PDB file of C-alpha atoms in Angstrom:
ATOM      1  CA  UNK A   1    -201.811   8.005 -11.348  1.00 42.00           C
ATOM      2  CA  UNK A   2    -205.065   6.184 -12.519  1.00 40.00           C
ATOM      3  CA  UNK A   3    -208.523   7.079 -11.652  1.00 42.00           C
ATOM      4  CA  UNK A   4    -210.804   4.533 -10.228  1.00 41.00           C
ATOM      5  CA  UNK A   5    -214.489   4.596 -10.930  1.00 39.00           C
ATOM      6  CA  UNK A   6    -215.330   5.986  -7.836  1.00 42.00           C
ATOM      7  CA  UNK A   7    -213.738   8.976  -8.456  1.00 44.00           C
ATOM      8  CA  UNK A   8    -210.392   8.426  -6.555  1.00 40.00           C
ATOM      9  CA  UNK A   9    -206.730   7.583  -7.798  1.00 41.00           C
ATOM     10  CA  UNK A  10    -204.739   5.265  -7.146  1.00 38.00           C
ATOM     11  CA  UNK A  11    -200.930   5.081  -7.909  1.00 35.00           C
ATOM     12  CA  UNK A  12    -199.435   2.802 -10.181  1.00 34.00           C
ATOM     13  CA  UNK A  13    -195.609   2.264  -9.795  1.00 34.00           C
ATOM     14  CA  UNK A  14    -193.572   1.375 -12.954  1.00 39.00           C
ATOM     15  CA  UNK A  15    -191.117  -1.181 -13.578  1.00 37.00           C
ATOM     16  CA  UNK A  16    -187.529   0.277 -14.051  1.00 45.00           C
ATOM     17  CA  UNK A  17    -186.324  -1.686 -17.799  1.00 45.00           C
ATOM     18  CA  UNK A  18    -183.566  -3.698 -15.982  1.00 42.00           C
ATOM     19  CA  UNK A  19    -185.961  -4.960 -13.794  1.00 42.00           C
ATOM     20  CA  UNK A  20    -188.707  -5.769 -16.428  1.00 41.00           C
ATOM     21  CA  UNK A  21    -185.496  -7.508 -18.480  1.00 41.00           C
ATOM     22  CA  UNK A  22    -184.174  -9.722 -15.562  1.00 39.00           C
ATOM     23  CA  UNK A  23    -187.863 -11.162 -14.991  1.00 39.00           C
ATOM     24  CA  UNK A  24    -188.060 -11.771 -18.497  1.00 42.00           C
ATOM     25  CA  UNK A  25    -184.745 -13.214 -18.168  1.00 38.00           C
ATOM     26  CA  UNK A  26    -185.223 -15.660 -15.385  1.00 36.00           C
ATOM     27  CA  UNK A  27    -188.906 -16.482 -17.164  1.00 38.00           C
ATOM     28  CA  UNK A  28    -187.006 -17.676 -20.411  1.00 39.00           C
ATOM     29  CA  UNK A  29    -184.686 -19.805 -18.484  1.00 41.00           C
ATOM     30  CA  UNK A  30    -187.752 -21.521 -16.151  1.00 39.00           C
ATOM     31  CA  UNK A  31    -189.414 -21.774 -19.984  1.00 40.00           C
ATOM     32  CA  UNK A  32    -186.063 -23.537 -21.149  1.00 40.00           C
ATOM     33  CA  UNK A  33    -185.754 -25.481 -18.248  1.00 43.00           C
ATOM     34  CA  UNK A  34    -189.358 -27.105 -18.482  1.00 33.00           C
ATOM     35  CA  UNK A  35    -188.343 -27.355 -22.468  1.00 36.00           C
ATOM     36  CA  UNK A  36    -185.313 -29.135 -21.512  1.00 36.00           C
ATOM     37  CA  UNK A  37    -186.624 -32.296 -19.195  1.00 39.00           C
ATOM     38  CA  UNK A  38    -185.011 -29.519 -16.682  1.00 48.00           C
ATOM     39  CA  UNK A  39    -182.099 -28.075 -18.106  1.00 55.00           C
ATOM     40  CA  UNK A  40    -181.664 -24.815 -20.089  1.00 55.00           C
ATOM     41  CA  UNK A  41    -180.763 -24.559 -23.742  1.00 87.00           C
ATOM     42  CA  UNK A  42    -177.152 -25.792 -23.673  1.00 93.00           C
ATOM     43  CA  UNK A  43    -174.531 -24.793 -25.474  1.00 96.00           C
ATOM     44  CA  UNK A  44    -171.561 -25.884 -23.466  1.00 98.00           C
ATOM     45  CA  UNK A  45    -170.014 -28.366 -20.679  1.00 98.00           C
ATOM     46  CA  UNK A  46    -167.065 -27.277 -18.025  1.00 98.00           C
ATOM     47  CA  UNK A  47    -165.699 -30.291 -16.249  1.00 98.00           C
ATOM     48  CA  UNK A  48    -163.958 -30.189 -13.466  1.00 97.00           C
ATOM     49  CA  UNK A  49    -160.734 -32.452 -13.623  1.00 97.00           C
ATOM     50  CA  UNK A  50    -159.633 -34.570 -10.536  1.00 95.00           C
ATOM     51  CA  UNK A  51    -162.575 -36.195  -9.112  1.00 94.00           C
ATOM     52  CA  UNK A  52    -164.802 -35.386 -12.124  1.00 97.00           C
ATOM     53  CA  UNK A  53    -163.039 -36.540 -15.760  1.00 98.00           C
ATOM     54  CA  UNK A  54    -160.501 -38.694 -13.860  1.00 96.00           C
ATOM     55  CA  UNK A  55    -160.056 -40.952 -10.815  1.00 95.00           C
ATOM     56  CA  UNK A  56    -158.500 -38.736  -7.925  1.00 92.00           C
ATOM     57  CA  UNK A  57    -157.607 -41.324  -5.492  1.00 93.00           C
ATOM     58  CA  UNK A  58    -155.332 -43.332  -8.301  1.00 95.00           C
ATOM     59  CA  UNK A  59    -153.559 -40.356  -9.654  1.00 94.00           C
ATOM     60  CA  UNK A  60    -153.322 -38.079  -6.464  1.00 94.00           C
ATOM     61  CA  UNK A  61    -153.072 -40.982  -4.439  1.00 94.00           C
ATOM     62  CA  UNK A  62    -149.828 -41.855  -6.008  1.00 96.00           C
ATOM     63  CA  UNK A  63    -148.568 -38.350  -5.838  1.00 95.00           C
ATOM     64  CA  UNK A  64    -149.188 -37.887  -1.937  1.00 94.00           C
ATOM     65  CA  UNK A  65    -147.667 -41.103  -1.064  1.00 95.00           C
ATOM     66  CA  UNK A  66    -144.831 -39.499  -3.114  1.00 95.00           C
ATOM     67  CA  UNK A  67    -144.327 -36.300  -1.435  1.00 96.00           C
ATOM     68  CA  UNK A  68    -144.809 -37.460   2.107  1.00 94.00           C
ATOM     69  CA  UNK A  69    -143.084 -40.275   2.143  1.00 93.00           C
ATOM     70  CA  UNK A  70    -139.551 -38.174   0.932  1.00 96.00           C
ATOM     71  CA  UNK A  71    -141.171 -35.299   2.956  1.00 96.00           C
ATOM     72  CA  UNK A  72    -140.845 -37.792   5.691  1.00 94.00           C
ATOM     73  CA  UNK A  73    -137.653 -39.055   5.119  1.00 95.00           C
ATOM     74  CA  UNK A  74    -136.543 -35.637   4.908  1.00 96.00           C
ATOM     75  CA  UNK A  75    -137.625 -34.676   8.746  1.00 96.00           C
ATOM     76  CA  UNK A  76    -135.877 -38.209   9.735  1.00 96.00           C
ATOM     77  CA  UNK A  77    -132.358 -37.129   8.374  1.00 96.00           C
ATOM     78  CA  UNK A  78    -132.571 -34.186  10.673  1.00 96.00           C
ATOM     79  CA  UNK A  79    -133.943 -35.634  13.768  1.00 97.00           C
ATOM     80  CA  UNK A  80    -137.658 -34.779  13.354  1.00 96.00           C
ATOM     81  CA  UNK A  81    -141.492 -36.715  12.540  1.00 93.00           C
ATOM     82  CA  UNK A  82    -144.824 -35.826  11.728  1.00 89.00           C
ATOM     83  CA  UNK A  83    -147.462 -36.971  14.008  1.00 84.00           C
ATOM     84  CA  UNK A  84    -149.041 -39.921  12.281  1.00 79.00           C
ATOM     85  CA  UNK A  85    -152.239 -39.392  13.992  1.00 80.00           C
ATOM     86  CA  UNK A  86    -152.679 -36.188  12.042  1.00 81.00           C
ATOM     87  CA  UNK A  87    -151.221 -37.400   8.554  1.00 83.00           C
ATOM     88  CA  UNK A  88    -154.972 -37.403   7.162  1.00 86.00           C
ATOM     89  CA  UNK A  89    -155.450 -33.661   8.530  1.00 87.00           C
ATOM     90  CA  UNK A  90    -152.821 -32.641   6.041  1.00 93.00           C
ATOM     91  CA  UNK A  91    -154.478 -32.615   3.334  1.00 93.00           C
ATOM     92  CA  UNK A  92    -157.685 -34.195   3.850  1.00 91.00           C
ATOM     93  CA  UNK A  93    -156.715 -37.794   2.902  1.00 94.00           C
ATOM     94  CA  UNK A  94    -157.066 -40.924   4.197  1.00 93.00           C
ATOM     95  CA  UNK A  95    -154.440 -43.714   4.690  1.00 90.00           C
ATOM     96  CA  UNK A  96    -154.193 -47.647   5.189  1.00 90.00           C
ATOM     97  CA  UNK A  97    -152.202 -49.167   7.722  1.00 86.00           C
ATOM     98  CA  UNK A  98    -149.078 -48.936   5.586  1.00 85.00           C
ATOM     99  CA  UNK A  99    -149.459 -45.313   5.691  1.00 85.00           C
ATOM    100  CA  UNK A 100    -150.836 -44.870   1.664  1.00 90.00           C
ATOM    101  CA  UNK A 101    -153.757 -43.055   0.380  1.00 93.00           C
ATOM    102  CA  UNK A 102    -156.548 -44.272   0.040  1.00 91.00           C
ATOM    103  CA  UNK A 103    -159.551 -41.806  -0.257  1.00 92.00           C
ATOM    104  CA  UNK A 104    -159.967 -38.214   0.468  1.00 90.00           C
ATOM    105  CA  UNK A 105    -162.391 -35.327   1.777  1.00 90.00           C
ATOM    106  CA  UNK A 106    -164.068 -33.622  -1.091  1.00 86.00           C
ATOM    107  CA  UNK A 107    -164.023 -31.020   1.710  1.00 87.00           C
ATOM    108  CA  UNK A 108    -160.502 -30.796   2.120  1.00 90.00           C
ATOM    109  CA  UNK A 109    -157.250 -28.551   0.922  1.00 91.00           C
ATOM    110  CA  UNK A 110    -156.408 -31.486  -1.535  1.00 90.00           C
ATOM    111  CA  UNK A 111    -159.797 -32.008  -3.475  1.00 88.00           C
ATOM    112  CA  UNK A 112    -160.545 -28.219  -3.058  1.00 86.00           C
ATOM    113  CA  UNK A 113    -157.276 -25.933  -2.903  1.00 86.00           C
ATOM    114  CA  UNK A 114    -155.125 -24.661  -5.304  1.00 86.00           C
ATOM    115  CA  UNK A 115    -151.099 -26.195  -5.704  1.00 88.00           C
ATOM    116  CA  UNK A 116    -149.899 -22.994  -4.124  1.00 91.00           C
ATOM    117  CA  UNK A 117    -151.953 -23.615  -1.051  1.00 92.00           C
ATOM    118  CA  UNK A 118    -151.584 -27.110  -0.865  1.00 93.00           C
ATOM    119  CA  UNK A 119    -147.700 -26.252  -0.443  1.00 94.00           C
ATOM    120  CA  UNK A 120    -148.456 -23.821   1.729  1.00 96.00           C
ATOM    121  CA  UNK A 121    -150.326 -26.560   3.935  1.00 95.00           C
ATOM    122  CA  UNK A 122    -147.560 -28.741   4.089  1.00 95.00           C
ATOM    123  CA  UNK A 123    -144.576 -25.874   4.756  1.00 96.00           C
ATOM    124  CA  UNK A 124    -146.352 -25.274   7.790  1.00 95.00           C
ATOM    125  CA  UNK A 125    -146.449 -28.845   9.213  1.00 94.00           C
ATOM    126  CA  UNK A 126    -142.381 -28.651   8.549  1.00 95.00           C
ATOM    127  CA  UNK A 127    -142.286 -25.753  10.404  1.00 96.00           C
ATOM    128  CA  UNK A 128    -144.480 -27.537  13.351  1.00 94.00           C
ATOM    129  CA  UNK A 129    -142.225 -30.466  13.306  1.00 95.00           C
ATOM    130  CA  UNK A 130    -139.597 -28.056  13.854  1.00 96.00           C
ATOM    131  CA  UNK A 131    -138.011 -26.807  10.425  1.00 97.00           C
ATOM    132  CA  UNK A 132    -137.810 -23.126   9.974  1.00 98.00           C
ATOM    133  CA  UNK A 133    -140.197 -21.552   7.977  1.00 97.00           C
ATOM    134  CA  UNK A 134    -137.487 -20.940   4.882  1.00 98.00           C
ATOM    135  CA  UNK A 135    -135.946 -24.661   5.689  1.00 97.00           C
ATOM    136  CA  UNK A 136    -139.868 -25.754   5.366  1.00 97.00           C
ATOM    137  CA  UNK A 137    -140.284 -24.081   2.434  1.00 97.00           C
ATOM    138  CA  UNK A 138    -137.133 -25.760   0.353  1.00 97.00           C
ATOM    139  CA  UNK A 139    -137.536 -28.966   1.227  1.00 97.00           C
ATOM    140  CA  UNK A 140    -141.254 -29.279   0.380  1.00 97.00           C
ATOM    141  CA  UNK A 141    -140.576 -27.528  -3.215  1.00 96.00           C
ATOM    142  CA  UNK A 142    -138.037 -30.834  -3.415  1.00 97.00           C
ATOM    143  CA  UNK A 143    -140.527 -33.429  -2.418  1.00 97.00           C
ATOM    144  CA  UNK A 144    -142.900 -32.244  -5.041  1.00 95.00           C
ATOM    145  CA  UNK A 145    -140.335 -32.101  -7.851  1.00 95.00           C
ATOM    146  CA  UNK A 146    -139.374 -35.633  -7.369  1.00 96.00           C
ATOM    147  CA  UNK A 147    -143.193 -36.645  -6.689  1.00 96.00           C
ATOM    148  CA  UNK A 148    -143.902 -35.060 -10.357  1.00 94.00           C
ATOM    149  CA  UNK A 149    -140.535 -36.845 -12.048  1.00 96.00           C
ATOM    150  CA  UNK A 150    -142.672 -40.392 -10.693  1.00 96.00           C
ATOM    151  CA  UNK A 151    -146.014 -38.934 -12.254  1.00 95.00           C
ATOM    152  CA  UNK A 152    -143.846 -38.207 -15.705  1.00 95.00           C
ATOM    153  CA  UNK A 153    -142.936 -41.727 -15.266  1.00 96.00           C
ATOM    154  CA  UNK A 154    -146.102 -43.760 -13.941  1.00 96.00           C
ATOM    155  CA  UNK A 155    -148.608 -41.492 -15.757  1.00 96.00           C
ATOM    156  CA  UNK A 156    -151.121 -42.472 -12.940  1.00 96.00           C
ATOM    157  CA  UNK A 157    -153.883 -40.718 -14.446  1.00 96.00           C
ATOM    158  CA  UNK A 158    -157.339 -42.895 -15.233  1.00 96.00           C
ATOM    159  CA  UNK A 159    -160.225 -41.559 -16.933  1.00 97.00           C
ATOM    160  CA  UNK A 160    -163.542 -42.224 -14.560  1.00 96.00           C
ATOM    161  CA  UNK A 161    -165.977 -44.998 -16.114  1.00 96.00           C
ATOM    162  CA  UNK A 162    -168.866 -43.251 -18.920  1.00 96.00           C
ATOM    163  CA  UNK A 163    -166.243 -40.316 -19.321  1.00 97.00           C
ATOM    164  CA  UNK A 164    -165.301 -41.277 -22.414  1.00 97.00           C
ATOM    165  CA  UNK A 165    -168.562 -42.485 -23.585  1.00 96.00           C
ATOM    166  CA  UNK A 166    -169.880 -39.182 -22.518  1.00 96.00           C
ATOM    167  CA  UNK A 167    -167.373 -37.094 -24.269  1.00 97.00           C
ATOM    168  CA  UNK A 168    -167.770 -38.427 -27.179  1.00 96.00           C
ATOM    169  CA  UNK A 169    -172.003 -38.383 -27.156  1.00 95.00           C
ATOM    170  CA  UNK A 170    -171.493 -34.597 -26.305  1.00 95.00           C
ATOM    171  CA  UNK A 171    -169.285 -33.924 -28.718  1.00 95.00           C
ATOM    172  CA  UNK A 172    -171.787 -35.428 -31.372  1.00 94.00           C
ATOM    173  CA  UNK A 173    -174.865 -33.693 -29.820  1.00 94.00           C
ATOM    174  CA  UNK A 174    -172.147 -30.619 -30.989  1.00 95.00           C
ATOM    175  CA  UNK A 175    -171.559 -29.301 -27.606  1.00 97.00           C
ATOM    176  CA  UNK A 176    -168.723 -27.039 -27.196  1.00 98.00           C
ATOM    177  CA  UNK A 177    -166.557 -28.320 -23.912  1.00 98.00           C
ATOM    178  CA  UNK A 178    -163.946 -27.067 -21.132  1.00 98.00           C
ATOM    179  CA  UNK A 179    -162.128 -28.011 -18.097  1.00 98.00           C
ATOM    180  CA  UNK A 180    -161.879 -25.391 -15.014  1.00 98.00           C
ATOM    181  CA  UNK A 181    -159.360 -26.638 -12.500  1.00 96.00           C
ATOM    182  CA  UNK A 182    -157.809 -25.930  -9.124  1.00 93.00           C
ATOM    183  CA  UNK A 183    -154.608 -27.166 -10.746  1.00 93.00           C
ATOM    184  CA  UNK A 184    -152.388 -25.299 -13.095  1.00 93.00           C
ATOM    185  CA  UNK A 185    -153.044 -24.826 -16.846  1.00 97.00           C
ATOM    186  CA  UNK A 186    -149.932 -27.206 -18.276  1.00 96.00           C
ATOM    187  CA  UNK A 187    -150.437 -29.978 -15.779  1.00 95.00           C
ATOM    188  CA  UNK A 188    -154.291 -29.472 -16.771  1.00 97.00           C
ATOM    189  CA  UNK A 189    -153.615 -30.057 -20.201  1.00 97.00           C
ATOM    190  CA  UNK A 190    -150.431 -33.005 -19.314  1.00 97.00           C
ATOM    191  CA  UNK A 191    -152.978 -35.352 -17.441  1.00 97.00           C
ATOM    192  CA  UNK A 192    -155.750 -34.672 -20.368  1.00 98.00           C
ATOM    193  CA  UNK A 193    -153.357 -35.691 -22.256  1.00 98.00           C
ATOM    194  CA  UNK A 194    -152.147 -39.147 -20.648  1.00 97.00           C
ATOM    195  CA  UNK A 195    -155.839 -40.091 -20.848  1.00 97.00           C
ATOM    196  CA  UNK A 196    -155.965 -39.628 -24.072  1.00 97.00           C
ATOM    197  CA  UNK A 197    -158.916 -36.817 -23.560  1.00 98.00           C
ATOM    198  CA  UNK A 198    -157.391 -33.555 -24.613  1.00 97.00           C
ATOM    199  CA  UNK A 199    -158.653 -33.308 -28.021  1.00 97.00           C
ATOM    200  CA  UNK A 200    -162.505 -33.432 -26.919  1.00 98.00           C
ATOM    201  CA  UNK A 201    -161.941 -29.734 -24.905  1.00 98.00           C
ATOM    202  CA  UNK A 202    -162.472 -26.219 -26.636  1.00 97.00           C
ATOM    203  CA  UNK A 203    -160.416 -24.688 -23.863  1.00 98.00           C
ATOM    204  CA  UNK A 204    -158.716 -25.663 -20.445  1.00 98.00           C
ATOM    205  CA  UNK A 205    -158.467 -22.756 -17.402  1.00 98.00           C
ATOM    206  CA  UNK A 206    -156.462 -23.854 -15.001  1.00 96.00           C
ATOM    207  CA  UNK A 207    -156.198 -21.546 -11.746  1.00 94.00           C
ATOM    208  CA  UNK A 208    -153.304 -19.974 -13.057  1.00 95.00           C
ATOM    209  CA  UNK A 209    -155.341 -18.442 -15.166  1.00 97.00           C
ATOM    210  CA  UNK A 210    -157.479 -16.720 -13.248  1.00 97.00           C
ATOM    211  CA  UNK A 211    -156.869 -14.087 -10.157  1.00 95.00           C
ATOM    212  CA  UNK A 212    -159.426 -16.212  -7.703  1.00 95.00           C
ATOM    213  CA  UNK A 213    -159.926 -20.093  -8.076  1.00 93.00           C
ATOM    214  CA  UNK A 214    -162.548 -22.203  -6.584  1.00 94.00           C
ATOM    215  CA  UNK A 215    -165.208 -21.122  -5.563  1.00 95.00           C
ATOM    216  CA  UNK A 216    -165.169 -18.063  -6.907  1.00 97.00           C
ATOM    217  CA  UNK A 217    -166.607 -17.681 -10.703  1.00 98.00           C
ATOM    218  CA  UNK A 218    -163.729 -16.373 -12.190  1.00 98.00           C
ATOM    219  CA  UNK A 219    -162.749 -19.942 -13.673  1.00 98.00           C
ATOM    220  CA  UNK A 220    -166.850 -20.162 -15.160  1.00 98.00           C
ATOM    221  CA  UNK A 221    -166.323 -16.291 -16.626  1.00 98.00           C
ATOM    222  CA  UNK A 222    -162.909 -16.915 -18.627  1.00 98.00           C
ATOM    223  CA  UNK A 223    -164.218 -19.963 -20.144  1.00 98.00           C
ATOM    224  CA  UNK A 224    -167.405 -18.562 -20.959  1.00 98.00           C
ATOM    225  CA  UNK A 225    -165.828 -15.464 -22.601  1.00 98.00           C
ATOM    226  CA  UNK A 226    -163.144 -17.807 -24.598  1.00 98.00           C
ATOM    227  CA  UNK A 227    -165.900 -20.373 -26.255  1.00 98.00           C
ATOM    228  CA  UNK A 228    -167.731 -17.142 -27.110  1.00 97.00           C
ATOM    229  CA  UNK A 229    -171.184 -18.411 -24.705  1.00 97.00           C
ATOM    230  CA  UNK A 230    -173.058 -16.938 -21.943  1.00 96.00           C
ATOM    231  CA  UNK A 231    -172.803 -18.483 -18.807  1.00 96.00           C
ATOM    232  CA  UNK A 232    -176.501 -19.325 -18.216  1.00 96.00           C
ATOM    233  CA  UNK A 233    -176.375 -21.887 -21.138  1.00 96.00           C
ATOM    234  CA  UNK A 234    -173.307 -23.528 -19.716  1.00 97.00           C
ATOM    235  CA  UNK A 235    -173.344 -26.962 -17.401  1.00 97.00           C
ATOM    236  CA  UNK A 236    -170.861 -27.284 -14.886  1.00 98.00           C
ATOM    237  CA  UNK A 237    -169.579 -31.115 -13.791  1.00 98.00           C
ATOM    238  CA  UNK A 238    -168.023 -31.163 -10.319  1.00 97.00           C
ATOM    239  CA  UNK A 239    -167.336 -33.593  -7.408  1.00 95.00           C
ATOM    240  CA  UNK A 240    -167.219 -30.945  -4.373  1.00 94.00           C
ATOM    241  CA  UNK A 241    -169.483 -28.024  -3.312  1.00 95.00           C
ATOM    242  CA  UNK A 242    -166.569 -25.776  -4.438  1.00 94.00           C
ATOM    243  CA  UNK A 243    -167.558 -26.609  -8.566  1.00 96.00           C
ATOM    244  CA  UNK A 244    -170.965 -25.745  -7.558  1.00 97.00           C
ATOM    245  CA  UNK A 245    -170.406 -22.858  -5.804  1.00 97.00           C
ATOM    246  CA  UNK A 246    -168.075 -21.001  -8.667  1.00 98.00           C
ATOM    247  CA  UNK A 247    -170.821 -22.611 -10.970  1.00 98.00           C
ATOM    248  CA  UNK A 248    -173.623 -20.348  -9.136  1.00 98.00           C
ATOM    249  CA  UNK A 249    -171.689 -17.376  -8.549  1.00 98.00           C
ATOM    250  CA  UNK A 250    -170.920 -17.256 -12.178  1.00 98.00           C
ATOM    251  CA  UNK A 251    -174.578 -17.838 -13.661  1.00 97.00           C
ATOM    252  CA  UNK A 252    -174.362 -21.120 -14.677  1.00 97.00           C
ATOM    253  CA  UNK A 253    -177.520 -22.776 -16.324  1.00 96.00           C
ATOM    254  CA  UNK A 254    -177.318 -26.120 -14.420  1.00 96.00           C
ATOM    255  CA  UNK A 255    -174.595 -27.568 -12.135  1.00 97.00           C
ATOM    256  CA  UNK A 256    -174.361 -31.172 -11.974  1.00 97.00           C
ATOM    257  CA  UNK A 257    -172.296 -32.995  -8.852  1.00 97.00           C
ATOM    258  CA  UNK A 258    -170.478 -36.221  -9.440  1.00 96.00           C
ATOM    259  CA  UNK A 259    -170.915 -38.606  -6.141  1.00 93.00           C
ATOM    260  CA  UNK A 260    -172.775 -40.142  -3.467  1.00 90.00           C
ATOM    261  CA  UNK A 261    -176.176 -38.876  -2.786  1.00 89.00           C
ATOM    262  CA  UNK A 262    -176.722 -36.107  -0.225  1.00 88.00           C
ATOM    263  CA  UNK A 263    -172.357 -35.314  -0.559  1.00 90.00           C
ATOM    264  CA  UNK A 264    -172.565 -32.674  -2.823  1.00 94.00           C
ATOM    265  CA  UNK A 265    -175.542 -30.073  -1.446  1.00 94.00           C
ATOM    266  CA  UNK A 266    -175.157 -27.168  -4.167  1.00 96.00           C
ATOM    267  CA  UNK A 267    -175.859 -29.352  -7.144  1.00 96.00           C
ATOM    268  CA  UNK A 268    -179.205 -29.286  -9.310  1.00 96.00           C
ATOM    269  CA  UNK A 269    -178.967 -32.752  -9.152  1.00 95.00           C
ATOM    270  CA  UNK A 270    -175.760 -35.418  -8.084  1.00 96.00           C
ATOM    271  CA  UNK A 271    -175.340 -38.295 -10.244  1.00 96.00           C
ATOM    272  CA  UNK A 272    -173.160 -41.270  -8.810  1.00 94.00           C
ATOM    273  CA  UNK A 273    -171.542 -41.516 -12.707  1.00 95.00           C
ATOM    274  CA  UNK A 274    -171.615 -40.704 -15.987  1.00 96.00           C
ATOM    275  CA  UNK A 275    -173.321 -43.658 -17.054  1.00 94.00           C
ATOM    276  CA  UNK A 276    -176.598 -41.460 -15.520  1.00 95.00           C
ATOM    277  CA  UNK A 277    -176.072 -39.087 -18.439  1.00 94.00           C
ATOM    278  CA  UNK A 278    -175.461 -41.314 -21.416  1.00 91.00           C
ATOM    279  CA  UNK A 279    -179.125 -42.574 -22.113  1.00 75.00           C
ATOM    280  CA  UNK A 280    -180.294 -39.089 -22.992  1.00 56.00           C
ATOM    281  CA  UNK A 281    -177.451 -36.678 -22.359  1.00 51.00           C
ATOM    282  CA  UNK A 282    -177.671 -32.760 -22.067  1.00 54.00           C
ATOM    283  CA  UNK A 283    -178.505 -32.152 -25.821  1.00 43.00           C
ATOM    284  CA  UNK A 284    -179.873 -28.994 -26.947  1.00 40.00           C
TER     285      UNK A 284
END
């Protein structure tokens, strides 16, 4: 209680310490952000993979024509078809005439779900074209083994344009760096490797890792704990609203969305390619 001049009191309610510490908290990152051109004092990058470091539609592209077309073949031998008109429905890909892929839905299972429930996805159209459910289950587990023999063979996996270039200008600026994928650790690391990449990264969580994937934070939180940073000086890189999303719930400093303007509506800001970033970069 204070007394006024008059006589009278008035009450004055105090600030509980955790309270007084977040605004302080949320003050040194708007301070940070201004000293920054924007950004908060960086100490770290997490990239997604497909979509982000390399060129989705080449690499899973070639693996979708894979499966479904022996996925198909398979429901031919026993007197069964997919409906064509829903092929893209799938998985949230789009096709040519000839049936191949040839763009996706950053929206869809395929850009945005894990490997476990893309599989799942596809069991069930066997079991709607009239497999049973266990039937389903087999023969989609041997479509995607001999889809991934091809990929061990073809090695369809490009690096985007700037990638590189921006890899390298990070990792002189002496940012420490990650992937955080909806795929699994080892094929994570495989593809990095094919491109040639997998010596720029710190640390690569694949959703194996992980109890939750995208878009939960879990992904962010193991990263952040293994390159020994807090997550509000980390930048995530993604191509869907799912990166985003695990980028926010987890803290993140500033999350960055790789495509065409007004696609990605989480983002702090949405560049169409890395050659946005190279002038200047996100140095400390």
């Amino acid at each position: 209680m204070l007394n006024r001049k008059d006589g009278t009191q008035r009450t004055v309610l105090s600030i509980p310490d955790e309270e007084k510490n977040e605004r302080q908290g949320v003050k040194s990152m708007q301070e940070n952000r201004v000293r920054h051109g924007g950004l908060p004092s960086v100490q770290a990058i997490l990239f997604d993979k497909d979509g982000t470091l390399l060129d989705f539609t080449h690499m899973w592209g070639f693996w979708t024509d894979c499966v479904l077309h022996d996925f198909r073949e398979q429901l031919s031998t026993r007197g069964l078809s997919l409906d064509e008109d829903e092929l893209s429905q799938i998985w949230g890909t789009f096709h040519d005439e000839q049936g191949r892929m040839n763009g996706y839905d950053i929206r869809g299972p395929l850009a945005m779900g894990t490997m476990e429930e893309v599989y799942a996805v596809l069991t069930w159209h066997g079991y709607r074209a009239g497999l049973s459910w266990a039937e389903a289950k087999m023969i989609v587990r041997a479509c995607l083994a001999q889809a991934e023999e091809a990929m061990e063979v073809h090695r369809p996996a490009l690096p985007l344009p700037g990638v590189r270039e921006y890899l390298e200008q990070s990792r002189r600026k002496g940012l420490k760096m990650g992937v955080v994928t909806a795929d699994e650790t080892a094929n994570a690391v495989k593809h990095l490797q094919w491109m040639g990449l997998n010596a720029y990264f710190d640390v690569v969580i694949g959703t194996d890792l992980v109890d939750r994937g995208k878009p939960f934070p879990d992904m962010v939180l193991l990263a952040c704990e293994r390159l020994g940073v807090q997550t509000q000086q980390v930048v995530v890189i993604g191509d869907t609203d799912g990166d985003m999303e695990m980028a926010r719930a987890a803290g993140a400093g500033y999350r960055i969305g790789i495509g065409a303007p007004g696609s990605i509506h989480l983002a702090d800001r949405t560049i169409e390619g890395f050659h946005e970033l190279l002038p200047g970069g996100l140095g400390r």
